Short mmCIF file of C-alpha atoms and ligand atoms in Angstrom, two decimals:
data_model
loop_
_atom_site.label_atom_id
_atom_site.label_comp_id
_atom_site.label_asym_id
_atom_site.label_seq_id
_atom_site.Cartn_x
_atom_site.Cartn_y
_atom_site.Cartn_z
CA UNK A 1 15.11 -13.89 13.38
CA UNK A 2 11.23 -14.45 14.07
CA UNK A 3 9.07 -12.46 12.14
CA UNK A 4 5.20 -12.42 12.44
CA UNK A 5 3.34 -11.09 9.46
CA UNK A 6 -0.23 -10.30 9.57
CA UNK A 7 -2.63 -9.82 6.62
CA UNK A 8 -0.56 -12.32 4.71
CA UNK A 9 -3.06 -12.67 2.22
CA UNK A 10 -3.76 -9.14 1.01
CA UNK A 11 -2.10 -7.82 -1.86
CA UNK A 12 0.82 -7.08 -0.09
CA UNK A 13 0.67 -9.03 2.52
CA UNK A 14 0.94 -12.06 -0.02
CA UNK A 15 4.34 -10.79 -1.82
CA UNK A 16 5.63 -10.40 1.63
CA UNK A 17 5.77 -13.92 2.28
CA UNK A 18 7.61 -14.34 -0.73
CA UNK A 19 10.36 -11.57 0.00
CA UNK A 20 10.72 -11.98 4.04
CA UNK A 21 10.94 -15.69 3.77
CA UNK A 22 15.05 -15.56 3.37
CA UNK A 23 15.21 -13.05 6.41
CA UNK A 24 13.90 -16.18 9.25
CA UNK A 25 11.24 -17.95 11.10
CA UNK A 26 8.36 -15.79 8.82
CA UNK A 27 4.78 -16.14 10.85
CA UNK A 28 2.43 -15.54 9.00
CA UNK A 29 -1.22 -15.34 9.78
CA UNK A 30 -4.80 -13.98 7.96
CA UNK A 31 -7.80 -12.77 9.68
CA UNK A 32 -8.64 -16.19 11.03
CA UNK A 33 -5.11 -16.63 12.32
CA UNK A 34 -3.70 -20.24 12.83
CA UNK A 35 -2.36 -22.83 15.71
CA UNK A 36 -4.18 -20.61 18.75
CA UNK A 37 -2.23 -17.29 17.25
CA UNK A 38 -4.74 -14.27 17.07
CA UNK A 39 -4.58 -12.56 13.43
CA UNK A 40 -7.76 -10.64 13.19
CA UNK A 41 -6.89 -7.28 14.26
CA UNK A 42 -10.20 -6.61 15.85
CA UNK A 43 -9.33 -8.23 18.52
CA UNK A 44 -6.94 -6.38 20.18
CA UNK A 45 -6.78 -8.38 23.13
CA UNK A 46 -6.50 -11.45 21.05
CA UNK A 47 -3.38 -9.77 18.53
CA UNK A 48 -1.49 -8.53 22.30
CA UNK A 49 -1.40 -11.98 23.36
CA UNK A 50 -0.17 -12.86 20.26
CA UNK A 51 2.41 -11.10 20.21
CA UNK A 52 3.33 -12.08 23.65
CA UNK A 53 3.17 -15.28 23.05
CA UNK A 54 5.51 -15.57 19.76
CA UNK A 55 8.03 -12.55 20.98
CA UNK A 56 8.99 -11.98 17.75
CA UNK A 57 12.31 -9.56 16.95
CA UNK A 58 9.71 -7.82 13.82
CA UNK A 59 6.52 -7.99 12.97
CA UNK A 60 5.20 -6.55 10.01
CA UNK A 61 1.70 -5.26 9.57
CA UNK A 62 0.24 -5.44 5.72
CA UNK A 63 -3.61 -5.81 7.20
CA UNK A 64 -5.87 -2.90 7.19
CA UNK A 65 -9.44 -1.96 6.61
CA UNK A 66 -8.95 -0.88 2.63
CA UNK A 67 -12.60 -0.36 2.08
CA UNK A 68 -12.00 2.89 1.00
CA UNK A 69 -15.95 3.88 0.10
CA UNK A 70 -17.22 1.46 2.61
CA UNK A 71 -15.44 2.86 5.52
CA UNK A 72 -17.04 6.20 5.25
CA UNK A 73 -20.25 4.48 7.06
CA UNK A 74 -18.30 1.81 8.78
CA UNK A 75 -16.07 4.44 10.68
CA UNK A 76 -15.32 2.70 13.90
CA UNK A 77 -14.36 -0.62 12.02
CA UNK A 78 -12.15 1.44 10.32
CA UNK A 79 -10.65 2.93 13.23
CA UNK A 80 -10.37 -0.07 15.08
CA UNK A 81 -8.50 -2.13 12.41
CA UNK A 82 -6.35 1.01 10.79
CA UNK A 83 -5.41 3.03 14.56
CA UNK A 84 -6.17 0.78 17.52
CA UNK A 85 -4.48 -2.35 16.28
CA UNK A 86 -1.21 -0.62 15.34
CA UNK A 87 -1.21 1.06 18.24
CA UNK A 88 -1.33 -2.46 20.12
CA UNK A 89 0.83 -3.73 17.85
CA UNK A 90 3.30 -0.98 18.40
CA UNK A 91 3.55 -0.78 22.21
CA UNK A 92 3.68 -4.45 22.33
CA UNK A 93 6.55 -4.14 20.03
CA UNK A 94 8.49 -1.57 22.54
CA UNK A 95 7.87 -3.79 25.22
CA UNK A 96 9.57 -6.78 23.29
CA UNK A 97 12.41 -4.48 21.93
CA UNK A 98 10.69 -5.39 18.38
CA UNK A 99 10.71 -4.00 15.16
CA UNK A 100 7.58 -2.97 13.75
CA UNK A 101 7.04 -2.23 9.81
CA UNK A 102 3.57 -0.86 8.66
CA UNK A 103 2.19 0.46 5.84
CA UNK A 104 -0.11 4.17 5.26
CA UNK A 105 -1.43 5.97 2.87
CA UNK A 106 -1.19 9.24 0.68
CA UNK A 107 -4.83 9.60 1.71
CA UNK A 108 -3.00 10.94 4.81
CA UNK A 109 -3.11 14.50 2.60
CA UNK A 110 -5.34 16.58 1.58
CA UNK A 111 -4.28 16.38 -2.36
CA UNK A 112 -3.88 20.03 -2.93
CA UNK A 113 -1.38 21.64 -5.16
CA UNK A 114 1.11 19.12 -7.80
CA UNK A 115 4.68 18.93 -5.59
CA UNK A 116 5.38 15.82 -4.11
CA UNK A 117 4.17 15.49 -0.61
CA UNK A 118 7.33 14.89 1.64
CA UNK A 119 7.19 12.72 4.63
CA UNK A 120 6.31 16.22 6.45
CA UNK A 121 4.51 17.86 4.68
CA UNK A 122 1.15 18.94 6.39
CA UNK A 123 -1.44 15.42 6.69
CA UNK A 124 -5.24 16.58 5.99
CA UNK A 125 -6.97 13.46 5.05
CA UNK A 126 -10.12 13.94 3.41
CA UNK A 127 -11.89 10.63 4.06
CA UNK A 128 -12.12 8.09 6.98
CA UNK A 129 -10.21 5.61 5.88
CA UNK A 130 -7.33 8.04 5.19
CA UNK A 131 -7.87 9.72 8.75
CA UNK A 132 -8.01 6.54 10.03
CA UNK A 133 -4.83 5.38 8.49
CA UNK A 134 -3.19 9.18 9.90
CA UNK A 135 -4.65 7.50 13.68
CA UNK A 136 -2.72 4.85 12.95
CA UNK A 137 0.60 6.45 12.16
CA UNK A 138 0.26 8.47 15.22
CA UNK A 139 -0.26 5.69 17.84
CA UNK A 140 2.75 4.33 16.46
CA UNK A 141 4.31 7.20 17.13
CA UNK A 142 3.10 7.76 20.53
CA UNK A 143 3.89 3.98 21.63
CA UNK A 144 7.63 4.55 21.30
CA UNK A 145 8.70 1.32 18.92
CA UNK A 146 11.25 1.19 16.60
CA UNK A 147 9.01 1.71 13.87
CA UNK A 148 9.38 2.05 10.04
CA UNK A 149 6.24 3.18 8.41
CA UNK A 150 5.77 3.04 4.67
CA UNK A 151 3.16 5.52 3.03
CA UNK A 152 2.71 3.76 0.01
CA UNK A 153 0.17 4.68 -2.93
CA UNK A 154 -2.21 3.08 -6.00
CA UNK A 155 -1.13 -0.60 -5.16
CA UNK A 156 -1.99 -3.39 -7.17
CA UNK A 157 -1.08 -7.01 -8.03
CA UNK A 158 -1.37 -9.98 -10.28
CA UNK A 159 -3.09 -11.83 -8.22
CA UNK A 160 -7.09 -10.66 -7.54
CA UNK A 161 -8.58 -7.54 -8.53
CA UNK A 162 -7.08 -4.61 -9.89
CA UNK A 163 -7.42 -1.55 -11.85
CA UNK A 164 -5.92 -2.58 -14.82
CA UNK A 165 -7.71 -6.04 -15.08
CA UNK A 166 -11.08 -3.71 -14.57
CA UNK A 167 -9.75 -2.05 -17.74
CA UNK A 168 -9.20 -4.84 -19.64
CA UNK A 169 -12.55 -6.18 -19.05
CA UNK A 170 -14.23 -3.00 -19.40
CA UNK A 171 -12.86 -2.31 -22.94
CA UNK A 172 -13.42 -6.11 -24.03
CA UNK A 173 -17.10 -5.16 -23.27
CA UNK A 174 -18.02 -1.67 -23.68
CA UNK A 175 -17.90 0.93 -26.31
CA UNK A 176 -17.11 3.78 -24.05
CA UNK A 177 -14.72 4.08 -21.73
CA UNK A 178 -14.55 7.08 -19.15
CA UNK A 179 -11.53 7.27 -16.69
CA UNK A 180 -10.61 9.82 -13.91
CA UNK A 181 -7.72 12.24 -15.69
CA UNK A 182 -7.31 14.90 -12.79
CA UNK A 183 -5.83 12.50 -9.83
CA UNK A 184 -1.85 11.76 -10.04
CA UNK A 185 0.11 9.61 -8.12
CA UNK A 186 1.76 6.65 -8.85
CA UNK A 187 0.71 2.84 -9.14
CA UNK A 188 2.86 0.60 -7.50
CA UNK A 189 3.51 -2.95 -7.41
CA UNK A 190 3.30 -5.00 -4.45
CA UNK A 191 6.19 -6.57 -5.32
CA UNK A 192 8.36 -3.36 -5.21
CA UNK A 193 6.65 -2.55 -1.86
CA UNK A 194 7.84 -6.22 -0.42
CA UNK A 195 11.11 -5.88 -2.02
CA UNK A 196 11.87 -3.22 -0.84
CA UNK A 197 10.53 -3.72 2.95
CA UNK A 198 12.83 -6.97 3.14
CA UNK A 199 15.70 -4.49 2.09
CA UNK A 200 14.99 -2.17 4.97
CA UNK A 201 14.50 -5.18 7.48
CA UNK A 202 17.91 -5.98 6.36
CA UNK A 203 19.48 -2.61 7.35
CA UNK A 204 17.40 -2.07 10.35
CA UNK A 205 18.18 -5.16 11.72
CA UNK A 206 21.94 -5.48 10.88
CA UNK A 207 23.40 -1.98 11.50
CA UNK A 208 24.62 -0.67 14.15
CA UNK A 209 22.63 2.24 15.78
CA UNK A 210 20.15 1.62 13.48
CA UNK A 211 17.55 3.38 15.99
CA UNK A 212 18.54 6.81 13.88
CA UNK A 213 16.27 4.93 10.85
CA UNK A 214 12.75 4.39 12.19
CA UNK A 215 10.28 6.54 10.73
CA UNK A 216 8.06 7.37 8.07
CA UNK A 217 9.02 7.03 4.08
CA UNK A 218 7.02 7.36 1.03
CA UNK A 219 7.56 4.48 -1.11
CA UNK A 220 6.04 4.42 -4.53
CA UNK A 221 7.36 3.60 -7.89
CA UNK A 222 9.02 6.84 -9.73
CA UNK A 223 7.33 9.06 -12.44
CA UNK A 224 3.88 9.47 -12.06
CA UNK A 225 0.53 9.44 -14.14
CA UNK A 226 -3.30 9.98 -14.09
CA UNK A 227 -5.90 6.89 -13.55
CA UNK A 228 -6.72 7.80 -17.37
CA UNK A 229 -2.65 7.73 -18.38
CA UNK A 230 -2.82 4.15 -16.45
CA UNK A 231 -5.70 2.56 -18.01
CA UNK A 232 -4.04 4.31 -21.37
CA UNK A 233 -1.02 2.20 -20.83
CA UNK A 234 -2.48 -0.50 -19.39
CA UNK A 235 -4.67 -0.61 -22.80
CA UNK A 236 -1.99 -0.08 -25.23
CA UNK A 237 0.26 -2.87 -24.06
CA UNK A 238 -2.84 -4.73 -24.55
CA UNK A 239 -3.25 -3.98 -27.65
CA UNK A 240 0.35 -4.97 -28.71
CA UNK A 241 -0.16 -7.93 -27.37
CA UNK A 242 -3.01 -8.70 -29.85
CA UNK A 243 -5.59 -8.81 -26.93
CA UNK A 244 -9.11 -7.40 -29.23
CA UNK A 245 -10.37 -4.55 -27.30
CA UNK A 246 -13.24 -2.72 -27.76
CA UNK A 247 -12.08 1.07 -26.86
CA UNK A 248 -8.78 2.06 -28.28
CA UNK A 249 -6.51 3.08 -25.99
CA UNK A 250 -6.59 6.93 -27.80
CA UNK A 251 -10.49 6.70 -27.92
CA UNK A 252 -10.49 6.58 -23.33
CA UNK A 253 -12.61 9.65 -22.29
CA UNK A 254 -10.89 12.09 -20.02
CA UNK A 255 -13.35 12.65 -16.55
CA UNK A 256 -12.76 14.60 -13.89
CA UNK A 257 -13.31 13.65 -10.17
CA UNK A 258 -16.75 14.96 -9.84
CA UNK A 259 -18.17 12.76 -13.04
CA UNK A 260 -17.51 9.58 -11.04
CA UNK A 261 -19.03 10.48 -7.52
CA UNK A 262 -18.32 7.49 -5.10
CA UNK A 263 -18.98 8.27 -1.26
CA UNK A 264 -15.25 8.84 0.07
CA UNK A 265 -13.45 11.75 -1.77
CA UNK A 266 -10.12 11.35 -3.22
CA UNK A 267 -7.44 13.61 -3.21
CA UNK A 268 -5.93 15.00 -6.42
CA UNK A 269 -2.27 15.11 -5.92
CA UNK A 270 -1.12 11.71 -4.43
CA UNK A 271 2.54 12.73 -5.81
CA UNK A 272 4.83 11.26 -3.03
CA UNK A 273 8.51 12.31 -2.89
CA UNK A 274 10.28 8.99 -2.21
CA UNK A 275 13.83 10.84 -1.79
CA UNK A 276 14.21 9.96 1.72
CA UNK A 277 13.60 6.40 1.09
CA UNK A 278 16.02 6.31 -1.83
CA UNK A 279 18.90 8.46 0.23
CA UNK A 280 18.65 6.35 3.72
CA UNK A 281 18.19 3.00 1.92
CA UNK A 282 20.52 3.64 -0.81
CA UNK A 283 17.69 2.55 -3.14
CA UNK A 284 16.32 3.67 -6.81
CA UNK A 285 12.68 3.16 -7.22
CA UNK A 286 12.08 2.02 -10.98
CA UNK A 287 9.73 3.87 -13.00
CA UNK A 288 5.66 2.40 -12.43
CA UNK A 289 5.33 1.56 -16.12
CA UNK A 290 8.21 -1.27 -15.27
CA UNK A 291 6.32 -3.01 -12.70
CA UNK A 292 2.36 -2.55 -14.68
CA UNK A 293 4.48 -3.93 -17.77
CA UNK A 294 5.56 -6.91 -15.41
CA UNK A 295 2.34 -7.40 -14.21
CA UNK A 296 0.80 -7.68 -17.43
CA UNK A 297 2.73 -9.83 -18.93
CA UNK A 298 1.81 -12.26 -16.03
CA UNK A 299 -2.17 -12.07 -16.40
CA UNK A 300 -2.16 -11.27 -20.12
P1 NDP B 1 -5.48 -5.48 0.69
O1 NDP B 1 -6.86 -4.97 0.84
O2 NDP B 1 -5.08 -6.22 -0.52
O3 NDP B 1 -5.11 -6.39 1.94
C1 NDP B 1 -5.49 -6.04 3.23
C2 NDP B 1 -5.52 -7.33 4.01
O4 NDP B 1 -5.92 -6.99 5.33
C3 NDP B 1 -6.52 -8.35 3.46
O5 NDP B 1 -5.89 -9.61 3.36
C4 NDP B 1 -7.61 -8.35 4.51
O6 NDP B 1 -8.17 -9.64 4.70
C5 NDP B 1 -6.82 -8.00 5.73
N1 NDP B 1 -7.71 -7.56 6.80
C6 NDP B 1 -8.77 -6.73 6.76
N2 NDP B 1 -9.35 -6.68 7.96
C7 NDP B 1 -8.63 -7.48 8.77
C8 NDP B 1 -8.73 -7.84 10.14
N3 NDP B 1 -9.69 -7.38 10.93
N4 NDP B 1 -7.81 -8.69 10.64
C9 NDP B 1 -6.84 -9.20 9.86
N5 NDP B 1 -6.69 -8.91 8.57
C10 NDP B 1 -7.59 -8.05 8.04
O7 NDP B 1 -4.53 -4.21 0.92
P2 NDP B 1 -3.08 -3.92 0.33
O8 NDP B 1 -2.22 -5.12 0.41
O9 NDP B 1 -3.25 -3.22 -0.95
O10 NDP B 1 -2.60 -2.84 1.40
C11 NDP B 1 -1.46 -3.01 2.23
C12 NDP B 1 -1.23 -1.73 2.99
O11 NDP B 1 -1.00 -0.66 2.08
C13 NDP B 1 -2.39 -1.30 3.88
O12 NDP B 1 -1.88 -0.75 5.06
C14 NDP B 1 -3.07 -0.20 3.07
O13 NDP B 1 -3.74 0.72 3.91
C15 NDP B 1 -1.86 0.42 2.38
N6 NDP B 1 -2.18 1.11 1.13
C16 NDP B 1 -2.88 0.46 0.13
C17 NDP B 1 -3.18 1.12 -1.04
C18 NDP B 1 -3.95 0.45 -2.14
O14 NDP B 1 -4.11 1.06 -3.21
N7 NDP B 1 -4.39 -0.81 -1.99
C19 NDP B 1 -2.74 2.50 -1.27
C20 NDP B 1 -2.00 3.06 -0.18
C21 NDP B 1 -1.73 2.37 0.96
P3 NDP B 1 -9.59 -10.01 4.09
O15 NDP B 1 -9.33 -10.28 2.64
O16 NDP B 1 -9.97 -11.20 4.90
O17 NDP B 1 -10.48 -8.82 4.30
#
């Protein structure tokens, strides 16, 4: 099977190349793409022609414009990269008889109330990015692929930045530490989220009549927590580990969303119900303290 990947080197993006390389021929390009092949997906003309040119049976999009505060005054990047490219993507995908796998957003809702947000549950996004990711999910509807999106939330990695290694640092150096306490979701590993994508491409690609499982699915680790219970935990195993911090993982100030102003607002309740995902995949998502612990071990 010949698979393109783009945005191989984001955080997900990058795991993906580890978990899709059993399923074929894995292409797999960045921004500046590679032998003639388009991967920048503001060129939409470029990425069609791509596509065209490799006919691959999947391709699977972990790029997007994640600029979350940025893309509040950079709106029609945003909208190029997160709706018009997966909407190229996805009718050039019908036309090949492709697979297409892509990845959204709880910033799709509006974060009110504390039940899990089912796949359809009402979307309300409160910020560009997140409408532009909603764009997104919609020209991939509208194009007619086989398409499995993944509405994924709080992602992070061992390899570059993340919330926790912000933590880390920022209780090595400071006395006082002050984190968000009234926004739940989820963090989850980008190695669950390629895990489980090459499990999918498995069964949507090997069963029969497997049209019946395109769609959209939440996919997030289980349980759920605060930013403040993250960097808590995050802290704590720290601590056990003999790391010398400067804030006690106790001694982390409780905010709430409106001490910490940044320019695109986020939504409380990012609580996404991943039943559908665990019925139709036959799947158990593990809770997100497995994967942070796992993650920590690596850069600690
Ligand atoms: P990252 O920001 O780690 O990776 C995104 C990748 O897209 C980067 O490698 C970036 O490359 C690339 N990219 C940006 N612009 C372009 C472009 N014009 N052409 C080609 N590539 C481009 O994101 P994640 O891996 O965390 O996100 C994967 C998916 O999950 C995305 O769809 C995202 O919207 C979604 N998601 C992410 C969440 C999160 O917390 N991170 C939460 C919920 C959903 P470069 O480094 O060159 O800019």
């Amino acid at each position: 099977m010949k698979i393109l990947l783009l945005g191989k080197n984001g955080q997900v993006g990058w795991e993906l190349q580890r978990a899709l390389a059993p399923l074929g021929e894995v292409v797999a390009l960045d921004r500046q793409g590679a032998d003639g092949l388009c991967g920048d997906l503001a060129d939409l003309d470029g990425l069609a022609a791509t596509v065209r040119q490799l006919a691959p049976e999947l391709i699977v999009n972990a790029a997007a414009y994640t600029a979350v505060d940025k893309a509040e005054s950079e709106e029609s990047v945003a909208a190029r990269i997160n709706a018009e490219a997966p909407g190229v993507l996805a009718r050039e995908a019908a036309a090949l008889g492709a697979w297409l796998i892509h990845y959204s957003t709880d910033y799709v809702f509006d974060g009110s109330g504390q039940s899990k947000w089912q796949e359809d549950a009402p979307t309300g996004p409160l910020s560009v990015y997140g409408r532009s990711k909603l764009d997104g999910e919609r020209a991939i509807a509208a194009s007619g692929a086989r398409a499995v999106v993944l509405r994924t939330s709080w992602v992070y990695a061992a390899r570059g930045h993340n919330f926790a290694k912000t933590m880390l640092c920022l209780a090595a150096e400071r006395d006082v530490l002050n984190v968000v306490a009234d926004q739940f979701g989820a963090p989850t590993g980008a190695e669950l989220i390629a895990d489980v994508t090459a499990h999918i491409i498995r069964q949507v690609t090997n069963q029969q009549d497997s049209h019946s499982l395109a769609g959209t699915y939440h996919l997030t680790a289980s349980g759920e927590t605060s930013w403040h219970g993250f960097a808590q935990f995050v802290l704590a195993y720290a601590s056990q580990k003999g790391i010398a911090l400067r804030v006690a993982p106790e001694r982390i100030g409780a905010i709430s969303t409106e001490a910490y102003p940044v320019p695109a607002p986020r939504p409380h309740n990012s609580r996404l119900d991943v039943s559908k995902l665990e019925g139709t995949f036959k799947l158990k998502m593990p809770l997100w303290q497995q994967g942070v612990q796992r993650m920590l071990d690596e850069i600690l």
